[in-house]
PDB file of C-alpha atoms in Angstrom:
ATOM      1  CA  MET A   1      30.177   3.421  -7.122  1.00  0.00           C
ATOM      2  CA  VAL A   2      28.728   0.078  -5.776  1.00  0.00           C
ATOM      3  CA  ASN A   3      25.065   0.272  -4.196  1.00  0.00           C
ATOM      4  CA  SER A   4      23.163  -2.465  -2.395  1.00  0.00           C
ATOM      5  CA  MET A   5      19.771  -2.848  -3.595  1.00  0.00           C
ATOM      6  CA  THR A   6      18.472  -3.170   0.115  1.00  0.00           C
ATOM      7  CA  GLY A   7      17.975  -0.210   2.257  1.00  0.00           C
ATOM      8  CA  PHE A   8      15.709   2.072   4.229  1.00  0.00           C
ATOM      9  CA  GLY A   9      14.903   5.570   4.635  1.00  0.00           C
ATOM     10  CA  ARG A  10      12.316   7.558   6.894  1.00  0.00           C
ATOM     11  CA  ALA A  11      11.504  11.418   7.129  1.00  0.00           C
ATOM     12  CA  GLU A  12       8.979  13.325   9.122  1.00  0.00           C
ATOM     13  CA  LEU A  13       8.015  16.983   8.492  1.00  0.00           C
ATOM     14  CA  SER A  14       5.339  19.298   9.687  1.00  0.00           C
ATOM     15  CA  ASN A  15       4.147  22.722   9.304  1.00  0.00           C
ATOM     16  CA  GLU A  16       1.143  24.609  10.565  1.00  0.00           C
ATOM     17  CA  LYS A  17      -1.196  22.593   8.344  1.00  0.00           C
ATOM     18  CA  TYR A  18       0.158  18.959   8.115  1.00  0.00           C
ATOM     19  CA  ARG A  19       2.427  16.459   9.411  1.00  0.00           C
ATOM     20  CA  MET A  20       3.839  14.232   6.689  1.00  0.00           C
ATOM     21  CA  LEU A  21       5.735  10.968   7.158  1.00  0.00           C
ATOM     22  CA  VAL A  22       7.526   8.904   4.471  1.00  0.00           C
ATOM     23  CA  GLU A  23       9.008   5.586   4.846  1.00  0.00           C
ATOM     24  CA  ILE A  24      11.127   3.907   1.807  1.00  0.00           C
ATOM     25  CA  LYS A  25      12.437   0.080   2.022  1.00  0.00           C
ATOM     26  CA  ALA A  26      13.755  -1.978  -0.704  1.00  0.00           C
ATOM     27  CA  VAL A  27      14.764  -5.430  -1.529  1.00  0.00           C
ATOM     28  CA  ASN A  28      16.472  -7.158  -4.477  1.00  0.00           C
ATOM     29  CA  HIS A  29      14.791  -7.086  -7.918  1.00  0.00           C
ATOM     30  CA  ARG A  30      15.825  -7.741 -11.421  1.00  0.00           C
ATOM     31  CA  TYR A  31      14.206  -4.325 -12.530  1.00  0.00           C
ATOM     32  CA  LEU A  32      12.871  -1.125 -10.861  1.00  0.00           C
ATOM     33  CA  ASP A  33       9.501  -2.015  -9.291  1.00  0.00           C
ATOM     34  CA  MET A  34       7.831   0.584  -7.005  1.00  0.00           C
ATOM     35  CA  SER A  35       4.782   0.175  -4.824  1.00  0.00           C
ATOM     36  CA  ILE A  36       3.573   3.338  -3.708  1.00  0.00           C
ATOM     37  CA  LYS A  37       1.059   3.522  -0.707  1.00  0.00           C
ATOM     38  CA  LEU A  38      -0.408   7.016  -0.184  1.00  0.00           C
ATOM     39  CA  PRO A  39      -3.724   8.739   0.962  1.00  0.00           C
ATOM     40  CA  LYS A  40      -6.321   9.244  -1.593  1.00  0.00           C
ATOM     41  CA  LYS A  41      -5.822  13.023  -1.323  1.00  0.00           C
ATOM     42  CA  PHE A  42      -2.083  12.565  -2.743  1.00  0.00           C
ATOM     43  CA  CYS A  43      -3.132  10.230  -5.615  1.00  0.00           C
ATOM     44  CA  LEU A  44      -2.503  13.090  -8.073  1.00  0.00           C
ATOM     45  CA  PHE A  45       1.136  13.028  -6.940  1.00  0.00           C
ATOM     46  CA  GLU A  46       1.898   9.436  -7.746  1.00  0.00           C
ATOM     47  CA  SER A  47       3.725   9.869 -11.055  1.00  0.00           C
ATOM     48  CA  ARG A  48       5.860  12.789  -9.474  1.00  0.00           C
ATOM     49  CA  VAL A  49       6.617  10.454  -6.765  1.00  0.00           C
ATOM     50  CA  ARG A  50       7.843   7.626  -9.129  1.00  0.00           C
ATOM     51  CA  ASN A  51       9.848  10.051 -11.311  1.00  0.00           C
ATOM     52  CA  LEU A  52      11.613  11.375  -8.124  1.00  0.00           C
ATOM     53  CA  MET A  53      12.545   7.906  -6.962  1.00  0.00           C
ATOM     54  CA  LYS A  54      14.052   7.165 -10.191  1.00  0.00           C
ATOM     55  CA  GLU A  55      16.850   9.936  -9.272  1.00  0.00           C
ATOM     56  CA  TYR A  56      17.868   7.776  -6.155  1.00  0.00           C
ATOM     57  CA  ALA A  57      17.323   4.062  -7.449  1.00  0.00           C
ATOM     58  CA  SER A  58      17.515   2.276 -10.793  1.00  0.00           C
ATOM     59  CA  ARG A  59      16.856  -1.527  -9.465  1.00  0.00           C
ATOM     60  CA  GLY A  60      15.318  -2.916  -6.611  1.00  0.00           C
ATOM     61  CA  LYS A  61      11.872  -3.786  -5.202  1.00  0.00           C
ATOM     62  CA  LEU A  62      10.769  -0.229  -3.502  1.00  0.00           C
ATOM     63  CA  ASP A  63       7.896   0.223  -1.139  1.00  0.00           C
ATOM     64  CA  ILE A  64       7.098   3.698  -0.451  1.00  0.00           C
ATOM     65  CA  PHE A  65       4.552   4.714   2.383  1.00  0.00           C
ATOM     66  CA  ILE A  66       3.272   8.007   2.675  1.00  0.00           C
ATOM     67  CA  SER A  67       0.987   9.018   5.554  1.00  0.00           C
ATOM     68  CA  TYR A  68      -0.133  12.584   6.742  1.00  0.00           C
ATOM     69  CA  GLU A  69      -2.214  14.199   9.614  1.00  0.00           C
ATOM     70  CA  ASP A  70      -4.202  17.411   8.932  1.00  0.00           C
ATOM     71  CA  TYR A  71      -3.976  19.969  11.691  1.00  0.00           C
ATOM     72  CA  SER A  72      -6.360  22.420  10.016  1.00  0.00           C
ATOM     73  CA  GLY A  73      -9.391  20.534  10.452  1.00  0.00           C
ATOM     74  CA  GLU A  74     -11.973  19.936   7.651  1.00  0.00           C
ATOM     75  CA  GLN A  75     -12.201  23.369   5.819  1.00  0.00           C
ATOM     76  CA  LEU A  76     -15.560  23.846   4.586  1.00  0.00           C
ATOM     77  CA  THR A  77     -17.082  26.676   2.546  1.00  0.00           C
ATOM     78  CA  LEU A  78     -20.649  27.793   2.069  1.00  0.00           C
ATOM     79  CA  GLN A  79     -22.168  27.753  -1.350  1.00  0.00           C
ATOM     80  CA  TYR A  80     -25.290  29.847  -2.314  1.00  0.00           C
ATOM     81  CA  ASN A  81     -27.198  28.609  -5.192  1.00  0.00           C
ATOM     82  CA  ARG A  82     -28.683  31.806  -6.591  1.00  0.00           C
ATOM     83  CA  ARG A  83     -30.524  30.088  -9.629  1.00  0.00           C
ATOM     84  CA  LEU A  84     -32.206  27.520  -7.675  1.00  0.00           C
ATOM     85  CA  ALA A  85     -33.280  30.109  -4.813  1.00  0.00           C
ATOM     86  CA  GLN A  86     -34.962  32.019  -7.972  1.00  0.00           C
ATOM     87  CA  GLU A  87     -36.685  29.077  -9.179  1.00  0.00           C
ATOM     88  CA  TYR A  88     -38.045  28.471  -5.544  1.00  0.00           C
ATOM     89  CA  MET A  89     -39.436  32.036  -5.360  1.00  0.00           C
ATOM     90  CA  GLU A  90     -40.938  31.902  -8.923  1.00  0.00           C
ATOM     91  CA  TYR A  91     -43.083  28.716  -8.063  1.00  0.00           C
ATOM     92  CA  PHE A  92     -44.116  30.209  -4.657  1.00  0.00           C
ATOM     93  CA  ARG A  93     -45.304  33.293  -6.764  1.00  0.00           C
ATOM     94  CA  GLN A  94     -47.219  31.036  -9.038  1.00  0.00           C
ATOM     95  CA  ILE A  95     -48.700  28.999  -6.221  1.00  0.00           C
ATOM     96  CA  SER A  96     -49.763  32.158  -4.471  1.00  0.00           C
ATOM     97  CA  GLU A  97     -51.568  33.485  -7.762  1.00  0.00           C
ATOM     98  CA  GLU A  98     -53.261  30.140  -8.674  1.00  0.00           C
ATOM     99  CA  PHE A  99     -54.599  29.413  -5.088  1.00  0.00           C
ATOM    100  CA  GLN A 100     -55.203  33.046  -4.080  1.00  0.00           C
ATOM    101  CA  ILE A 101     -53.252  32.584  -0.887  1.00  0.00           C
ATOM    102  CA  GLU A 102     -50.617  34.936   0.641  1.00  0.00           C
ATOM    103  CA  ASN A 103     -47.091  34.395  -0.297  1.00  0.00           C
ATOM    104  CA  ASP A 104     -45.455  34.510   3.146  1.00  0.00           C
ATOM    105  CA  ILE A 105     -42.033  32.976   2.274  1.00  0.00           C
ATOM    106  CA  ARG A 106     -39.314  34.770   4.322  1.00  0.00           C
ATOM    107  CA  VAL A 107     -35.651  34.352   3.847  1.00  0.00           C
ATOM    108  CA  SER A 108     -35.232  32.120   6.733  1.00  0.00           C
ATOM    109  CA  HIS A 109     -37.746  29.803   5.122  1.00  0.00           C
ATOM    110  CA  LEU A 110     -35.942  30.014   1.725  1.00  0.00           C
ATOM    111  CA  ALA A 111     -32.456  29.321   3.367  1.00  0.00           C
ATOM    112  CA  ARG A 112     -33.806  25.963   4.839  1.00  0.00           C
ATOM    113  CA  LEU A 113     -34.888  24.519   1.443  1.00  0.00           C
ATOM    114  CA  PRO A 114     -32.778  21.915  -0.182  1.00  0.00           C
ATOM    115  CA  GLU A 115     -29.702  22.926  -2.077  1.00  0.00           C
ATOM    116  CA  VAL A 116     -30.050  26.717  -1.564  1.00  0.00           C
ATOM    117  CA  PHE A 117     -27.212  26.668   0.802  1.00  0.00           C
ATOM    118  CA  THR A 118     -24.626  23.870   0.557  1.00  0.00           C
ATOM    119  CA  MET A 119     -21.283  23.151   2.313  1.00  0.00           C
ATOM    120  CA  GLU A 120     -18.410  22.253   0.249  1.00  0.00           C
ATOM    121  CA  GLN A 121     -14.875  21.367   1.045  1.00  0.00           C
ATOM    122  CA  ALA A 122     -12.406  24.153   0.342  1.00  0.00           C
ATOM    123  CA  GLU A 123      -9.809  23.269  -2.404  1.00  0.00           C
ATOM    124  CA  GLU A 124      -6.214  22.306  -1.286  1.00  0.00           C
ATOM    125  CA  ASP A 125      -3.244  24.245  -2.357  1.00  0.00           C
ATOM    126  CA  GLU A 126      -1.837  21.490  -4.503  1.00  0.00           C
ATOM    127  CA  GLU A 127       1.716  23.000  -4.999  1.00  0.00           C
ATOM    128  CA  GLN A 128       2.050  23.795  -1.298  1.00  0.00           C
ATOM    129  CA  LEU A 129       1.130  20.348  -0.479  1.00  0.00           C
ATOM    130  CA  TRP A 130       3.496  18.858  -3.094  1.00  0.00           C
ATOM    131  CA  GLN A 131       6.350  21.189  -1.718  1.00  0.00           C
ATOM    132  CA  LEU A 132       6.061  19.613   1.780  1.00  0.00           C
ATOM    133  CA  LEU A 133       5.736  16.049   0.400  1.00  0.00           C
ATOM    134  CA  GLU A 134       8.676  16.267  -1.980  1.00  0.00           C
ATOM    135  CA  GLU A 135      11.051  17.719   0.748  1.00  0.00           C
ATOM    136  CA  ALA A 136       9.818  14.914   2.998  1.00  0.00           C
ATOM    137  CA  LEU A 137      10.416  12.429   0.023  1.00  0.00           C
ATOM    138  CA  ARG A 138      14.047  13.580  -0.674  1.00  0.00           C
ATOM    139  CA  GLN A 139      14.968  13.617   2.961  1.00  0.00           C
ATOM    140  CA  ALA A 140      13.855   9.786   3.227  1.00  0.00           C
ATOM    141  CA  ALA A 141      15.581   9.086  -0.220  1.00  0.00           C
ATOM    142  CA  ARG A 142      18.772  10.623   0.636  1.00  0.00           C
ATOM    143  CA  GLU A 143      18.892   8.476   3.965  1.00  0.00           C
ATOM    144  CA  PHE A 144      17.772   5.569   1.777  1.00  0.00           C
ATOM    145  CA  ALA A 145      20.541   6.022  -0.811  1.00  0.00           C
ATOM    146  CA  ALA A 146      23.269   6.560   1.926  1.00  0.00           C
ATOM    147  CA  GLN A 147      22.386   3.338   3.424  1.00  0.00           C
ATOM    148  CA  ARG A 148      22.549   1.500   0.108  1.00  0.00           C
ATOM    149  CA  SER A 149      25.645   3.126  -0.591  1.00  0.00           C
ATOM    150  CA  ARG A 150      27.245   1.879   2.879  1.00  0.00           C
ATOM    151  CA  GLU A 151      26.025  -1.654   2.356  1.00  0.00           C
ATOM    152  CA  GLY A 152      27.351  -1.555  -1.209  1.00  0.00           C
ATOM    153  CA  GLU A 153      30.811  -0.600   0.093  1.00  0.00           C
ATOM    154  CA  ARG A 154      30.747  -3.689   2.513  1.00  0.00           C
ATOM    155  CA  LEU A 155      29.549  -5.861  -0.422  1.00  0.00           C
ATOM    156  CA  LYS A 156      32.508  -4.553  -2.527  1.00  0.00           C
ATOM    157  CA  ALA A 157      35.019  -5.312   0.104  1.00  0.00           C
ATOM    158  CA  ASP A 158      33.742  -8.798   0.333  1.00  0.00           C
ATOM    159  CA  LEU A 159      33.619  -9.459  -3.287  1.00  0.00           C
ATOM    160  CA  LEU A 160      37.289  -8.123  -3.789  1.00  0.00           C
ATOM    161  CA  GLU A 161      38.391 -10.419  -1.079  1.00  0.00           C
ATOM    162  CA  LYS A 162      36.746 -13.351  -2.667  1.00  0.00           C
ATOM    163  CA  LEU A 163      38.401 -12.507  -5.963  1.00  0.00           C
ATOM    164  CA  SER A 164      41.758 -12.345  -4.470  1.00  0.00           C
ATOM    165  CA  GLY A 165      41.111 -16.120  -3.068  1.00  0.00           C
ATOM    166  CA  MET A 166      40.212 -17.134  -6.596  1.00  0.00           C
ATOM    167  CA  GLU A 167      43.143 -15.953  -8.254  1.00  0.00           C
ATOM    168  CA  LYS A 168      45.222 -17.987  -6.095  1.00  0.00           C
ATOM    169  CA  LEU A 169      43.247 -21.165  -6.938  1.00  0.00           C
ATOM    170  CA  VAL A 170      43.603 -20.413 -10.451  1.00  0.00           C
ATOM    171  CA  SER A 171      47.328 -19.944 -10.096  1.00  0.00           C
ATOM    172  CA  PHE A 172      47.466 -23.466  -8.294  1.00  0.00           C
ATOM    173  CA  VAL A 173      45.546 -25.129 -11.353  1.00  0.00           C
ATOM    174  CA  GLU A 174      47.993 -23.534 -13.587  1.00  0.00           C
ATOM    175  CA  ALA A 175      50.923 -24.422 -11.861  1.00  0.00           C
ATOM    176  CA  ARG A 176      49.655 -28.062 -11.389  1.00  0.00           C
ATOM    177  CA  SER A 177      48.531 -28.740 -15.012  1.00  0.00           C
ATOM    178  CA  PRO A 178      51.947 -29.478 -16.409  1.00  0.00           C
ATOM    179  CA  GLU A 179      52.838 -31.616 -13.540  1.00  0.00           C
ATOM    180  CA  ILE A 180      49.911 -33.771 -14.446  1.00  0.00           C
ATOM    181  CA  VAL A 181      51.072 -34.503 -17.981  1.00  0.00           C
ATOM    182  CA  THR A 182      54.607 -35.395 -16.336  1.00  0.00           C
ATOM    183  CA  GLU A 183      53.243 -37.600 -13.821  1.00  0.00           C
ATOM    184  CA  TYR A 184      50.949 -39.364 -16.424  1.00  0.00           C
ATOM    185  CA  ARG A 185      53.827 -39.913 -18.742  1.00  0.00           C
ATOM    186  CA  GLU A 186      55.958 -41.446 -15.932  1.00  0.00           C
ATOM    187  CA  ARG A 187      53.047 -43.760 -14.795  1.00  0.00           C
ATOM    188  CA  LEU A 188      52.571 -44.931 -18.412  1.00  0.00           C
ATOM    189  CA  GLU A 189      56.225 -45.719 -18.800  1.00  0.00           C
ATOM    190  CA  ALA A 190      56.343 -47.570 -15.639  1.00  0.00           C
ATOM    191  CA  ARG A 191      53.302 -49.641 -16.566  1.00  0.00           C
ATOM    192  CA  ILE A 192      54.625 -50.484 -20.151  1.00  0.00           C
ATOM    193  CA  ARG A 193      57.959 -51.480 -18.582  1.00  0.00           C
ATOM    194  CA  GLU A 194      56.152 -53.696 -16.199  1.00  0.00           C
ATOM    195  CA  LEU A 195      54.206 -55.274 -18.753  1.00  0.00           C
ATOM    196  CA  LEU A 196      57.106 -55.798 -21.326  1.00  0.00           C
ATOM    197  CA  ALA A 197      59.531 -56.666 -18.602  1.00  0.00           C
ATOM    198  CA  ASP A 198      62.972 -55.842 -20.112  1.00  0.00           C
ATOM    199  CA  ALA A 199      61.924 -54.924 -23.645  1.00  0.00           C
ATOM    200  CA  SER A 200      62.756 -51.455 -24.687  1.00  0.00           C
ATOM    201  CA  VAL A 201      59.998 -48.875 -24.506  1.00  0.00           C
ATOM    202  CA  ASP A 202      59.085 -46.928 -27.555  1.00  0.00           C
ATOM    203  CA  GLU A 203      59.863 -43.315 -26.817  1.00  0.00           C
ATOM    204  CA  ASN A 204      57.869 -41.928 -29.732  1.00  0.00           C
ATOM    205  CA  ARG A 205      54.696 -43.761 -28.494  1.00  0.00           C
ATOM    206  CA  LEU A 206      55.190 -42.567 -25.139  1.00  0.00           C
ATOM    207  CA  LEU A 207      55.514 -39.023 -26.395  1.00  0.00           C
ATOM    208  CA  THR A 208      52.248 -39.480 -28.458  1.00  0.00           C
ATOM    209  CA  GLU A 209      50.406 -40.845 -25.527  1.00  0.00           C
ATOM    210  CA  ALA A 210      51.351 -37.975 -23.177  1.00  0.00           C
ATOM    211  CA  ALA A 211      50.568 -35.227 -25.932  1.00  0.00           C
ATOM    212  CA  VAL A 212      47.109 -36.839 -26.410  1.00  0.00           C
ATOM    213  CA  PHE A 213      46.638 -36.839 -22.800  1.00  0.00           C
ATOM    214  CA  ALA A 214      47.969 -33.242 -22.428  1.00  0.00           C
ATOM    215  CA  ASP A 215      45.343 -32.145 -25.108  1.00  0.00           C
ATOM    216  CA  LYS A 216      42.486 -33.751 -23.451  1.00  0.00           C
ATOM    217  CA  THR A 217      43.381 -32.244 -19.889  1.00  0.00           C
ATOM    218  CA  CYS A 218      44.566 -28.853 -20.978  1.00  0.00           C
ATOM    219  CA  VAL A 219      42.874 -25.888 -19.141  1.00  0.00           C
ATOM    220  CA  ASP A 220      44.838 -23.173 -20.357  1.00  0.00           C
ATOM    221  CA  GLU A 221      42.177 -21.548 -22.444  1.00  0.00           C
ATOM    222  CA  GLU A 222      39.736 -21.866 -19.279  1.00  0.00           C
ATOM    223  CA  THR A 223      42.146 -20.524 -16.798  1.00  0.00           C
ATOM    224  CA  VAL A 224      43.075 -17.517 -19.160  1.00  0.00           C
ATOM    225  CA  ARG A 225      39.358 -16.671 -19.484  1.00  0.00           C
ATOM    226  CA  LEU A 226      38.962 -17.315 -15.830  1.00  0.00           C
ATOM    227  CA  ARG A 227      41.482 -14.656 -15.087  1.00  0.00           C
ATOM    228  CA  SER A 228      39.996 -12.237 -17.641  1.00  0.00           C
ATOM    229  CA  HIS A 229      36.534 -12.472 -15.895  1.00  0.00           C
ATOM    230  CA  ILE A 230      38.057 -11.968 -12.426  1.00  0.00           C
ATOM    231  CA  THR A 231      39.956  -8.934 -13.730  1.00  0.00           C
ATOM    232  CA  GLY A 232      36.604  -7.686 -15.252  1.00  0.00           C
ATOM    233  CA  MET A 233      34.805  -8.139 -12.063  1.00  0.00           C
ATOM    234  CA  TRP A 234      37.667  -6.506 -10.217  1.00  0.00           C
ATOM    235  CA  GLU A 235      37.672  -3.412 -12.493  1.00  0.00           C
ATOM    236  CA  ALA A 236      33.922  -3.002 -12.549  1.00  0.00           C
ATOM    237  CA  LEU A 237      33.932  -2.882  -8.790  1.00  0.00           C
ATOM    238  CA  GLU A 238      36.727  -0.508  -8.551  1.00  0.00           C
ATOM    239  CA  ALA A 239      35.353   1.773 -11.210  1.00  0.00           C
ATOM    240  CA  ALA A 240      34.297   5.305  -9.893  1.00  0.00           C
ATOM    241  CA  SER A 241      31.126   5.365 -11.730  1.00  0.00           C
ATOM    242  CA  SER A 242      27.356   6.068 -10.802  1.00  0.00           C
ATOM    243  CA  GLU A 243      26.298   3.442 -13.359  1.00  0.00           C
ATOM    244  CA  SER A 244      24.661   0.276 -12.013  1.00  0.00           C
ATOM    245  CA  VAL A 245      27.170  -2.445 -12.297  1.00  0.00           C
ATOM    246  CA  GLY A 246      24.843  -5.282 -10.860  1.00  0.00           C
ATOM    247  CA  ARG A 247      23.894  -6.761 -14.219  1.00  0.00           C
ATOM    248  CA  LYS A 248      27.346  -6.931 -15.487  1.00  0.00           C
ATOM    249  CA  LEU A 249      28.877  -8.704 -12.473  1.00  0.00           C
ATOM    250  CA  ASP A 250      25.988 -11.212 -12.578  1.00  0.00           C
ATOM    251  CA  PHE A 251      26.888 -11.981 -16.139  1.00  0.00           C
ATOM    252  CA  LEU A 252      30.621 -12.149 -15.049  1.00  0.00           C
ATOM    253  CA  ALA A 253      29.803 -14.606 -12.421  1.00  0.00           C
ATOM    254  CA  GLN A 254      27.832 -16.932 -14.747  1.00  0.00           C
ATOM    255  CA  GLU A 255      31.009 -16.908 -17.166  1.00  0.00           C
ATOM    256  CA  MET A 256      33.202 -17.704 -14.273  1.00  0.00           C
ATOM    257  CA  ASN A 257      30.945 -20.578 -13.166  1.00  0.00           C
ATOM    258  CA  ARG A 258      31.134 -21.906 -16.878  1.00  0.00           C
ATOM    259  CA  GLU A 259      34.983 -21.991 -16.882  1.00  0.00           C
ATOM    260  CA  ALA A 260      35.169 -23.743 -13.505  1.00  0.00           C
ATOM    261  CA  ASN A 261      32.874 -26.328 -14.675  1.00  0.00           C
ATOM    262  CA  THR A 262      34.924 -27.112 -17.717  1.00  0.00           C
ATOM    263  CA  ILE A 263      37.969 -27.442 -15.458  1.00  0.00           C
ATOM    264  CA  LEU A 264      36.364 -29.869 -13.320  1.00  0.00           C
ATOM    265  CA  SER A 265      34.967 -31.922 -16.044  1.00  0.00           C
ATOM    266  CA  LYS A 266      38.377 -32.011 -18.016  1.00  0.00           C
ATOM    267  CA  CYS A 267      40.666 -33.065 -14.950  1.00  0.00           C
ATOM    268  CA  SER A 268      40.769 -36.253 -13.297  1.00  0.00           C
ATOM    269  CA  ASP A 269      43.641 -35.255 -10.994  1.00  0.00           C
ATOM    270  CA  ARG A 270      42.376 -35.181  -7.354  1.00  0.00           C
ATOM    271  CA  GLU A 271      44.053 -31.846  -6.386  1.00  0.00           C
ATOM    272  CA  VAL A 272      42.790 -30.084  -9.363  1.00  0.00           C
ATOM    273  CA  SER A 273      39.257 -31.429  -9.065  1.00  0.00           C
ATOM    274  CA  ALA A 274      39.331 -30.316  -5.396  1.00  0.00           C
ATOM    275  CA  THR A 275      40.608 -26.736  -6.294  1.00  0.00           C
ATOM    276  CA  ALA A 276      37.969 -26.556  -9.062  1.00  0.00           C
ATOM    277  CA  ILE A 277      35.351 -27.346  -6.546  1.00  0.00           C
ATOM    278  CA  GLN A 278      36.474 -24.572  -4.344  1.00  0.00           C
ATOM    279  CA  LEU A 279      36.390 -22.210  -7.249  1.00  0.00           C
ATOM    280  CA  LYS A 280      32.830 -23.257  -7.813  1.00  0.00           C
ATOM    281  CA  THR A 281      32.087 -22.850  -4.198  1.00  0.00           C
ATOM    282  CA  GLU A 282      33.615 -19.223  -4.174  1.00  0.00           C
ATOM    283  CA  ILE A 283      31.799 -18.415  -7.376  1.00  0.00           C
ATOM    284  CA  GLU A 284      28.542 -19.279  -6.156  1.00  0.00           C
ATOM    285  CA  LYS A 285      29.173 -17.059  -2.977  1.00  0.00           C
ATOM    286  CA  ILE A 286      29.970 -14.371  -5.175  1.00  0.00           C
ATOM    287  CA  ARG A 287      26.784 -14.790  -7.345  1.00  0.00           C
ATOM    288  CA  GLU A 288      24.714 -14.607  -3.995  1.00  0.00           C
ATOM    289  CA  GLN A 289      26.528 -11.418  -3.119  1.00  0.00           C
ATOM    290  CA  VAL A 290      26.133  -9.823  -6.652  1.00  0.00           C
ATOM    291  CA  GLN A 291      22.285 -10.470  -6.499  1.00  0.00           C
ATOM    292  CA  ASN A 292      22.215  -7.622  -3.902  1.00  0.00           C
ATOM    293  CA  ILE A 293      24.143  -4.964  -5.921  1.00  0.00           C
ATOM    294  CA  GLU A 294      22.065  -2.349  -7.955  1.00  0.00           C
TER     295      GLU A 294
END
């Protein structure tokens, strides 16, 4: 399976307490790099979010945005500090006895004293909150993965088409190479005859020169390796596997470029040189496309 590294997914869920919104977008990256922006209340779920997203992506720069609305309002609870209230009452008693005054403290007075009663925010049910967030994340992640898969199939079709074109160019180089040696031998013989006029031409010397030229310009090894790399990339694209193939394709594209450079440096023939340049152009297009594959 070929997946693109670019994609987008969005999901929105709500219940009687919350409305949860999750957005995921990704671009190319050499490794898996996640940036998670979430409310402070959800910081404890960051590691869970990372682990969940690893099920849907192995490479790419992922930006994950999580937001929510609280429909329940601020949930507060009243807390009574019994120990502090007892201390207040003990000190009031001591003051009353020391100064011989009436201890007229009433409950309403005590309740207004600092920290006797405090308002605290009620604890959230973390698992209930995570369940809603997880469901929203998975919905967004499935949409995100489906989009990457569709884009990956388009990239695959484009790459296969380019590989077919490259095979034709390699076939031309293979067919043209023997002709170059024959033409060189004919030109060399004609030049020698022109220089020596009617003198006979040493056939052995001609054969030697032609053999040296053929050895210098031979690109058989390069075309064989180039075909091997093309076949390897074709098989990797067609393989029905969930394994990420982007790195392998990138390596094969680099090797193909190396062989095309060698062909271009060896051959002085105009047609082969032009074909090698076409090969390099197609390989560069493939390398650009491969950068988008997971």
